[in-house]
Amino acid sequence: MTAARWEKQFADPALAGFRMVGFDLRGHGDSDKPTSPEAYADADRWADDVAAVIAGAKLRRPVLVGWSLGGFVAGAYLRKYGGSNIAGINLVDAVTRLSPDLLTEEAGTFTRTATSRDLAERTAATADFLAACFHRPPTALEMQRMLVVNGMTARAVNEGFVKTVTSDLEPVFKDYAGPILLTHGVHDRLVRLVMSERINAVHANSRLSLFEESGHSPFFEQPVRYGQERAAFVTAASSL
């Protein structure tokens, strides 16, 4: 995912007092785009990217925020580097386990169409995927910008991701000692609510917050409430 999707948070007065660092995941946006699927199949490479950002930005006890695929990336980081230097984690409609019963049939369809060698099919899949990300549709201009950014994602990203042997990251979240805020849109068409409920059930210091008017992107669809909850969570997590 890309930092551009979080533009409402960077402009949110409720979050103005925090240092926020956003980056484009490998293969997305302006980040480098290795052409080999293996560059995305190895969970350790995603973990190394997060570690590089933390080191490069000189972050001390940051709160990780992982949306959708970002949940897998956050879990990959915990799996390799541990969570002793992480103050808290906010999982937003996050993928923490690659299991068909935790994802919707629509998400399963995108797994196939997003890796198609047919450019027309892949282009249509990009537009359909973006539409599926929202219960409250963005404006025409916002959607246009998102289509451009999502269209920059390398095909190899999805080809590699579905081949990963690290399919279950629930155990690393269970063992993480810090607090976890689980944010989930009730109308998510891609990630089933049970994905977040499972983490909430196994992690003692977690809280599940349901966004009744949102789909897969509550931080974009209900930004005011999301900003307030995230600010409160980061403040509490940083004080521990």
PDB file of C-alpha atoms in Angstrom:
ATOM      1  CA  MET A   1       0.000   0.000   0.000  1.00  0.00           C
ATOM      2  CA  THR A   2       1.071   3.602  -0.391  1.00  0.00           C
ATOM      3  CA  ALA A   3       1.509   6.564   1.919  1.00  0.00           C
ATOM      4  CA  ALA A   4      -0.847   8.567  -0.315  1.00  0.00           C
ATOM      5  CA  ARG A   5      -3.825   6.598   0.998  1.00  0.00           C
ATOM      6  CA  TRP A   6      -3.240   8.157   4.443  1.00  0.00           C
ATOM      7  CA  GLU A   7      -3.426  11.781   3.338  1.00  0.00           C
ATOM      8  CA  LYS A   8      -6.438  12.470   5.581  1.00  0.00           C
ATOM      9  CA  GLN A   9      -4.451  11.378   8.625  1.00  0.00           C
ATOM     10  CA  PHE A  10      -1.498  13.591   7.773  1.00  0.00           C
ATOM     11  CA  ALA A  11      -3.931  16.534   7.633  1.00  0.00           C
ATOM     12  CA  ASP A  12      -5.920  15.526  10.740  1.00  0.00           C
ATOM     13  CA  PRO A  13      -5.670  18.060  13.620  1.00  0.00           C
ATOM     14  CA  ALA A  14      -6.216  15.213  16.117  1.00  0.00           C
ATOM     15  CA  LEU A  15      -2.953  13.652  14.952  1.00  0.00           C
ATOM     16  CA  ALA A  16      -0.990  16.859  14.478  1.00  0.00           C
ATOM     17  CA  GLY A  17       0.973  16.380  17.699  1.00  0.00           C
ATOM     18  CA  PHE A  18       2.426  13.048  16.601  1.00  0.00           C
ATOM     19  CA  ARG A  19       5.291  12.310  14.263  1.00  0.00           C
ATOM     20  CA  MET A  20       3.886  10.190  11.448  1.00  0.00           C
ATOM     21  CA  VAL A  21       6.023   8.371   8.914  1.00  0.00           C
ATOM     22  CA  GLY A  22       4.438   6.869   5.818  1.00  0.00           C
ATOM     23  CA  PHE A  23       6.113   4.869   3.090  1.00  0.00           C
ATOM     24  CA  ASP A  24       5.184   2.971  -0.050  1.00  0.00           C
ATOM     25  CA  LEU A  25       5.533  -0.785   0.347  1.00  0.00           C
ATOM     26  CA  ARG A  26       7.893  -2.552  -2.004  1.00  0.00           C
ATOM     27  CA  GLY A  27       6.324  -2.872  -5.434  1.00  0.00           C
ATOM     28  CA  HIS A  28       3.855  -0.060  -4.699  1.00  0.00           C
ATOM     29  CA  GLY A  29       3.796   3.631  -5.579  1.00  0.00           C
ATOM     30  CA  ASP A  30       7.244   5.222  -5.811  1.00  0.00           C
ATOM     31  CA  SER A  31       9.091   2.375  -4.084  1.00  0.00           C
ATOM     32  CA  ASP A  32      11.376   0.077  -6.027  1.00  0.00           C
ATOM     33  CA  LYS A  33       9.638  -2.696  -7.940  1.00  0.00           C
ATOM     34  CA  PRO A  34      11.668  -5.895  -8.182  1.00  0.00           C
ATOM     35  CA  THR A  35      10.412  -7.931 -11.127  1.00  0.00           C
ATOM     36  CA  SER A  36      10.805 -11.330  -9.498  1.00  0.00           C
ATOM     37  CA  PRO A  37       7.810 -12.694  -7.537  1.00  0.00           C
ATOM     38  CA  GLU A  38      10.304 -14.152  -5.048  1.00  0.00           C
ATOM     39  CA  ALA A  39      11.032 -10.597  -3.891  1.00  0.00           C
ATOM     40  CA  TYR A  40       7.511 -10.511  -2.444  1.00  0.00           C
ATOM     41  CA  ALA A  41       7.057 -14.138  -1.376  1.00  0.00           C
ATOM     42  CA  ASP A  42       9.654 -13.953   1.411  1.00  0.00           C
ATOM     43  CA  ALA A  43       8.133 -12.471   4.593  1.00  0.00           C
ATOM     44  CA  ASP A  44      11.587 -11.514   5.852  1.00  0.00           C
ATOM     45  CA  ARG A  45      12.008  -9.024   3.011  1.00  0.00           C
ATOM     46  CA  TRP A  46       8.856  -7.165   4.043  1.00  0.00           C
ATOM     47  CA  ALA A  47      10.170  -7.211   7.620  1.00  0.00           C
ATOM     48  CA  ASP A  48      13.519  -5.807   6.522  1.00  0.00           C
ATOM     49  CA  ASP A  49      11.789  -2.924   4.763  1.00  0.00           C
ATOM     50  CA  VAL A  50      10.006  -1.893   7.962  1.00  0.00           C
ATOM     51  CA  ALA A  51      13.226  -2.216   9.935  1.00  0.00           C
ATOM     52  CA  ALA A  52      15.004  -0.011   7.393  1.00  0.00           C
ATOM     53  CA  VAL A  53      12.339   2.704   7.696  1.00  0.00           C
ATOM     54  CA  ILE A  54      12.475   2.602  11.507  1.00  0.00           C
ATOM     55  CA  ALA A  55      16.254   2.901  11.440  1.00  0.00           C
ATOM     56  CA  GLY A  56      16.357   5.493   8.667  1.00  0.00           C
ATOM     57  CA  ALA A  57      13.787   7.730  10.344  1.00  0.00           C
ATOM     58  CA  LYS A  58      15.393   7.158  13.747  1.00  0.00           C
ATOM     59  CA  LEU A  59      12.116   6.097  15.324  1.00  0.00           C
ATOM     60  CA  ARG A  60      12.076   5.102  18.981  1.00  0.00           C
ATOM     61  CA  ARG A  61       9.276   2.808  20.107  1.00  0.00           C
ATOM     62  CA  PRO A  62       6.951   3.598  17.192  1.00  0.00           C
ATOM     63  CA  VAL A  63       3.356   2.470  16.872  1.00  0.00           C
ATOM     64  CA  LEU A  64       2.987   0.342  13.747  1.00  0.00           C
ATOM     65  CA  VAL A  65      -0.150   0.829  11.662  1.00  0.00           C
ATOM     66  CA  GLY A  66      -0.951  -1.945   9.214  1.00  0.00           C
ATOM     67  CA  TRP A  67      -3.896  -1.776   6.825  1.00  0.00           C
ATOM     68  CA  SER A  68      -4.947  -4.773   4.709  1.00  0.00           C
ATOM     69  CA  LEU A  69      -1.686  -6.275   3.385  1.00  0.00           C
ATOM     70  CA  GLY A  70       0.030  -4.037   5.930  1.00  0.00           C
ATOM     71  CA  GLY A  71      -1.160  -6.396   8.664  1.00  0.00           C
ATOM     72  CA  PHE A  72       0.920  -9.154   7.103  1.00  0.00           C
ATOM     73  CA  VAL A  73       3.878  -6.768   6.840  1.00  0.00           C
ATOM     74  CA  ALA A  74       3.585  -5.764  10.521  1.00  0.00           C
ATOM     75  CA  GLY A  75       3.393  -9.438  11.478  1.00  0.00           C
ATOM     76  CA  ALA A  76       6.415 -10.236   9.343  1.00  0.00           C
ATOM     77  CA  TYR A  77       8.350  -7.555  11.215  1.00  0.00           C
ATOM     78  CA  LEU A  78       7.353  -8.958  14.615  1.00  0.00           C
ATOM     79  CA  ARG A  79       8.226 -12.468  13.446  1.00  0.00           C
ATOM     80  CA  LYS A  80      11.791 -11.507  12.509  1.00  0.00           C
ATOM     81  CA  TYR A  81      12.650  -8.624  14.831  1.00  0.00           C
ATOM     82  CA  GLY A  82      10.317  -9.066  17.788  1.00  0.00           C
ATOM     83  CA  GLY A  83       8.201  -6.345  19.357  1.00  0.00           C
ATOM     84  CA  SER A  84      10.296  -5.091  22.256  1.00  0.00           C
ATOM     85  CA  ASN A  85      10.887  -1.742  20.518  1.00  0.00           C
ATOM     86  CA  ILE A  86       7.293  -1.351  19.269  1.00  0.00           C
ATOM     87  CA  ALA A  87       4.987   0.675  21.545  1.00  0.00           C
ATOM     88  CA  GLY A  88       1.756  -0.561  19.997  1.00  0.00           C
ATOM     89  CA  ILE A  89       0.104  -1.850  16.835  1.00  0.00           C
ATOM     90  CA  ASN A  90      -3.008  -0.641  15.026  1.00  0.00           C
ATOM     91  CA  LEU A  91      -4.360  -3.290  12.654  1.00  0.00           C
ATOM     92  CA  VAL A  92      -6.880  -1.857  10.212  1.00  0.00           C
ATOM     93  CA  ASP A  93      -9.002  -4.443   8.350  1.00  0.00           C
ATOM     94  CA  ALA A  94      -5.734  -6.319   8.352  1.00  0.00           C
ATOM     95  CA  VAL A  95      -4.687  -9.616   6.828  1.00  0.00           C
ATOM     96  CA  THR A  96      -2.935 -11.637   9.514  1.00  0.00           C
ATOM     97  CA  ARG A  97      -3.612 -15.114   8.190  1.00  0.00           C
ATOM     98  CA  LEU A  98      -3.911 -16.230   4.564  1.00  0.00           C
ATOM     99  CA  SER A  99      -6.931 -18.500   4.793  1.00  0.00           C
ATOM    100  CA  PRO A 100      -9.911 -18.614   2.388  1.00  0.00           C
ATOM    101  CA  ASP A 101     -12.408 -18.704   5.250  1.00  0.00           C
ATOM    102  CA  LEU A 102     -11.079 -15.390   6.605  1.00  0.00           C
ATOM    103  CA  LEU A 103     -11.201 -13.613   3.263  1.00  0.00           C
ATOM    104  CA  THR A 104     -14.272 -13.059   1.111  1.00  0.00           C
ATOM    105  CA  GLU A 105     -14.970 -14.757  -2.204  1.00  0.00           C
ATOM    106  CA  GLU A 106     -14.538 -11.360  -3.836  1.00  0.00           C
ATOM    107  CA  ALA A 107     -11.019 -11.145  -2.423  1.00  0.00           C
ATOM    108  CA  GLY A 108     -10.323 -14.613  -3.780  1.00  0.00           C
ATOM    109  CA  THR A 109     -11.378 -13.483  -7.251  1.00  0.00           C
ATOM    110  CA  PHE A 110      -8.981 -10.554  -7.109  1.00  0.00           C
ATOM    111  CA  THR A 111      -6.167 -12.952  -6.236  1.00  0.00           C
ATOM    112  CA  ARG A 112      -6.623 -14.443  -9.693  1.00  0.00           C
ATOM    113  CA  THR A 113      -7.464 -11.356 -11.763  1.00  0.00           C
ATOM    114  CA  ALA A 114      -4.764  -9.163 -10.188  1.00  0.00           C
ATOM    115  CA  THR A 115      -2.097 -11.610 -11.379  1.00  0.00           C
ATOM    116  CA  SER A 116      -3.494 -11.998 -14.893  1.00  0.00           C
ATOM    117  CA  ARG A 117      -1.099 -11.707 -17.803  1.00  0.00           C
ATOM    118  CA  ASP A 118      -3.917 -10.020 -19.689  1.00  0.00           C
ATOM    119  CA  LEU A 119      -3.455  -6.283 -19.147  1.00  0.00           C
ATOM    120  CA  ALA A 120      -7.110  -5.526 -19.836  1.00  0.00           C
ATOM    121  CA  GLU A 121      -8.242  -8.018 -17.212  1.00  0.00           C
ATOM    122  CA  ARG A 122      -5.706  -6.752 -14.701  1.00  0.00           C
ATOM    123  CA  THR A 123      -6.730  -3.132 -15.328  1.00  0.00           C
ATOM    124  CA  ALA A 124     -10.391  -3.974 -14.764  1.00  0.00           C
ATOM    125  CA  ALA A 125      -9.425  -5.857 -11.610  1.00  0.00           C
ATOM    126  CA  THR A 126      -7.639  -2.779 -10.266  1.00  0.00           C
ATOM    127  CA  ALA A 127     -10.763  -0.655 -10.721  1.00  0.00           C
ATOM    128  CA  ASP A 128     -13.028  -3.328  -9.233  1.00  0.00           C
ATOM    129  CA  PHE A 129     -10.681  -3.832  -6.283  1.00  0.00           C
ATOM    130  CA  LEU A 130     -10.700  -0.128  -5.472  1.00  0.00           C
ATOM    131  CA  ALA A 131     -14.486  -0.025  -5.598  1.00  0.00           C
ATOM    132  CA  ALA A 132     -14.567  -2.957  -3.184  1.00  0.00           C
ATOM    133  CA  CYS A 133     -12.411  -1.045  -0.698  1.00  0.00           C
ATOM    134  CA  PHE A 134     -15.214   1.355   0.215  1.00  0.00           C
ATOM    135  CA  HIS A 135     -18.711   1.362   1.640  1.00  0.00           C
ATOM    136  CA  ARG A 136     -18.746   5.137   1.363  1.00  0.00           C
ATOM    137  CA  PRO A 137     -17.439   5.811  -2.169  1.00  0.00           C
ATOM    138  CA  PRO A 138     -14.687   8.424  -2.575  1.00  0.00           C
ATOM    139  CA  THR A 139     -15.270  11.429  -4.801  1.00  0.00           C
ATOM    140  CA  ALA A 140     -14.621  11.021  -8.517  1.00  0.00           C
ATOM    141  CA  LEU A 141     -11.364  12.953  -8.191  1.00  0.00           C
ATOM    142  CA  GLU A 142     -10.197  10.868  -5.229  1.00  0.00           C
ATOM    143  CA  MET A 143     -10.992   7.647  -7.067  1.00  0.00           C
ATOM    144  CA  GLN A 144      -9.167   8.877 -10.157  1.00  0.00           C
ATOM    145  CA  ARG A 145      -6.020   9.533  -8.124  1.00  0.00           C
ATOM    146  CA  MET A 146      -6.264   6.148  -6.403  1.00  0.00           C
ATOM    147  CA  LEU A 147      -6.606   4.381  -9.740  1.00  0.00           C
ATOM    148  CA  VAL A 148      -3.381   5.971 -10.937  1.00  0.00           C
ATOM    149  CA  VAL A 149      -1.484   5.038  -7.775  1.00  0.00           C
ATOM    150  CA  ASN A 150      -2.854   1.481  -7.635  1.00  0.00           C
ATOM    151  CA  GLY A 151      -2.075   1.038 -11.303  1.00  0.00           C
ATOM    152  CA  MET A 152       1.597   1.537 -10.421  1.00  0.00           C
ATOM    153  CA  THR A 153       1.652  -1.672  -8.363  1.00  0.00           C
ATOM    154  CA  ALA A 154       3.858  -4.333  -9.940  1.00  0.00           C
ATOM    155  CA  ARG A 155       2.107  -7.523 -11.039  1.00  0.00           C
ATOM    156  CA  ALA A 156       4.886  -9.481  -9.338  1.00  0.00           C
ATOM    157  CA  VAL A 157       3.648  -8.231  -5.942  1.00  0.00           C
ATOM    158  CA  ASN A 158       0.478 -10.297  -6.097  1.00  0.00           C
ATOM    159  CA  GLU A 159       2.199 -13.176  -7.880  1.00  0.00           C
ATOM    160  CA  GLY A 160       4.739 -13.453  -5.101  1.00  0.00           C
ATOM    161  CA  PHE A 161       2.463 -12.751  -2.164  1.00  0.00           C
ATOM    162  CA  VAL A 162       0.174 -15.696  -2.922  1.00  0.00           C
ATOM    163  CA  LYS A 163       3.231 -17.978  -2.984  1.00  0.00           C
ATOM    164  CA  THR A 164       4.506 -17.107   0.470  1.00  0.00           C
ATOM    165  CA  VAL A 165       5.107 -20.011   2.825  1.00  0.00           C
ATOM    166  CA  THR A 166       4.529 -17.709   5.803  1.00  0.00           C
ATOM    167  CA  SER A 167       0.756 -17.838   5.723  1.00  0.00           C
ATOM    168  CA  ASP A 168      -0.142 -17.601   9.423  1.00  0.00           C
ATOM    169  CA  LEU A 169       1.078 -14.668  11.502  1.00  0.00           C
ATOM    170  CA  GLU A 170      -1.544 -14.929  14.243  1.00  0.00           C
ATOM    171  CA  PRO A 171       0.968 -16.519  16.668  1.00  0.00           C
ATOM    172  CA  VAL A 172       3.330 -13.540  16.531  1.00  0.00           C
ATOM    173  CA  PHE A 173       0.503 -11.132  17.349  1.00  0.00           C
ATOM    174  CA  LYS A 174      -0.606 -13.409  20.186  1.00  0.00           C
ATOM    175  CA  ASP A 175       2.900 -13.320  21.671  1.00  0.00           C
ATOM    176  CA  TYR A 176       3.384  -9.572  21.201  1.00  0.00           C
ATOM    177  CA  ALA A 177       3.513  -7.945  24.649  1.00  0.00           C
ATOM    178  CA  GLY A 178       2.255  -4.481  23.721  1.00  0.00           C
ATOM    179  CA  PRO A 179      -1.292  -3.205  23.106  1.00  0.00           C
ATOM    180  CA  ILE A 180      -3.154  -3.795  19.847  1.00  0.00           C
ATOM    181  CA  LEU A 181      -6.007  -1.689  18.470  1.00  0.00           C
ATOM    182  CA  LEU A 182      -8.078  -3.590  15.916  1.00  0.00           C
ATOM    183  CA  THR A 183      -9.999  -1.272  13.601  1.00  0.00           C
ATOM    184  CA  HIS A 184     -12.490  -2.943  11.265  1.00  0.00           C
ATOM    185  CA  GLY A 185     -15.178  -1.688   8.894  1.00  0.00           C
ATOM    186  CA  VAL A 186     -18.429  -3.608   9.317  1.00  0.00           C
ATOM    187  CA  HIS A 187     -19.095  -3.546   5.570  1.00  0.00           C
ATOM    188  CA  ASP A 188     -15.665  -4.833   4.513  1.00  0.00           C
ATOM    189  CA  ARG A 189     -16.036  -6.726   1.219  1.00  0.00           C
ATOM    190  CA  LEU A 190     -12.527  -8.186   1.297  1.00  0.00           C
ATOM    191  CA  VAL A 191     -11.450  -9.168   4.820  1.00  0.00           C
ATOM    192  CA  ARG A 192     -14.004 -10.878   7.041  1.00  0.00           C
ATOM    193  CA  LEU A 193     -14.556  -9.463  10.524  1.00  0.00           C
ATOM    194  CA  VAL A 194     -13.556 -12.812  12.002  1.00  0.00           C
ATOM    195  CA  MET A 195      -9.944 -12.043  10.975  1.00  0.00           C
ATOM    196  CA  SER A 196      -9.832  -9.220  13.527  1.00  0.00           C
ATOM    197  CA  GLU A 197     -11.947 -11.114  16.034  1.00  0.00           C
ATOM    198  CA  ARG A 198      -9.416 -13.942  16.102  1.00  0.00           C
ATOM    199  CA  ILE A 199      -6.580 -11.579  17.064  1.00  0.00           C
ATOM    200  CA  ASN A 200      -8.814  -9.945  19.656  1.00  0.00           C
ATOM    201  CA  ALA A 201      -9.538 -13.370  21.149  1.00  0.00           C
ATOM    202  CA  VAL A 202      -5.905 -14.462  21.493  1.00  0.00           C
ATOM    203  CA  HIS A 203      -4.278 -11.178  22.543  1.00  0.00           C
ATOM    204  CA  ALA A 204      -5.037 -10.133  26.111  1.00  0.00           C
ATOM    205  CA  ASN A 205      -4.279  -6.433  25.641  1.00  0.00           C
ATOM    206  CA  SER A 206      -6.274  -5.786  22.482  1.00  0.00           C
ATOM    207  CA  ARG A 207      -9.448  -3.890  21.644  1.00  0.00           C
ATOM    208  CA  LEU A 208     -11.716  -4.308  18.636  1.00  0.00           C
ATOM    209  CA  SER A 209     -13.315  -1.126  17.313  1.00  0.00           C
ATOM    210  CA  LEU A 210     -16.065  -1.600  14.716  1.00  0.00           C
ATOM    211  CA  PHE A 211     -16.801   1.162  12.204  1.00  0.00           C
ATOM    212  CA  GLU A 212     -20.462   0.705  11.290  1.00  0.00           C
ATOM    213  CA  GLU A 213     -20.403   3.099   8.322  1.00  0.00           C
ATOM    214  CA  SER A 214     -17.202   1.847   6.713  1.00  0.00           C
ATOM    215  CA  GLY A 215     -15.986  -0.879   4.437  1.00  0.00           C
ATOM    216  CA  HIS A 216     -12.353  -1.934   3.991  1.00  0.00           C
ATOM    217  CA  SER A 217     -11.021   1.604   4.547  1.00  0.00           C
ATOM    218  CA  PRO A 218     -12.396   3.090   7.806  1.00  0.00           C
ATOM    219  CA  PHE A 219      -9.495   5.532   8.094  1.00  0.00           C
ATOM    220  CA  PHE A 220     -10.647   7.077   4.792  1.00  0.00           C
ATOM    221  CA  GLU A 221     -14.403   6.645   5.186  1.00  0.00           C
ATOM    222  CA  GLN A 222     -14.696   7.822   8.794  1.00  0.00           C
ATOM    223  CA  PRO A 223     -11.465   9.802   9.244  1.00  0.00           C
ATOM    224  CA  VAL A 224     -12.578  11.981  12.162  1.00  0.00           C
ATOM    225  CA  ARG A 225     -13.502   9.056  14.406  1.00  0.00           C
ATOM    226  CA  TYR A 226     -10.478   7.078  13.261  1.00  0.00           C
ATOM    227  CA  GLY A 227      -8.123   9.972  14.007  1.00  0.00           C
ATOM    228  CA  GLN A 228      -9.534  10.407  17.501  1.00  0.00           C
ATOM    229  CA  GLU A 229      -9.244   6.708  18.322  1.00  0.00           C
ATOM    230  CA  ARG A 230      -5.759   6.443  16.906  1.00  0.00           C
ATOM    231  CA  ALA A 231      -4.589   9.522  18.820  1.00  0.00           C
ATOM    232  CA  ALA A 232      -5.936   8.101  22.084  1.00  0.00           C
ATOM    233  CA  PHE A 233      -4.357   4.715  21.401  1.00  0.00           C
ATOM    234  CA  VAL A 234      -0.922   6.123  20.537  1.00  0.00           C
ATOM    235  CA  THR A 235      -0.960   8.358  23.614  1.00  0.00           C
ATOM    236  CA  ALA A 236      -1.799   5.435  25.889  1.00  0.00           C
ATOM    237  CA  ALA A 237       0.639   3.036  24.199  1.00  0.00           C
ATOM    238  CA  SER A 238       3.500   5.520  24.372  1.00  0.00           C
ATOM    239  CA  SER A 239       3.025   5.983  28.098  1.00  0.00           C
ATOM    240  CA  LEU A 240       3.490   2.302  28.939  1.00  0.00           C
TER     241      LEU A 240
END
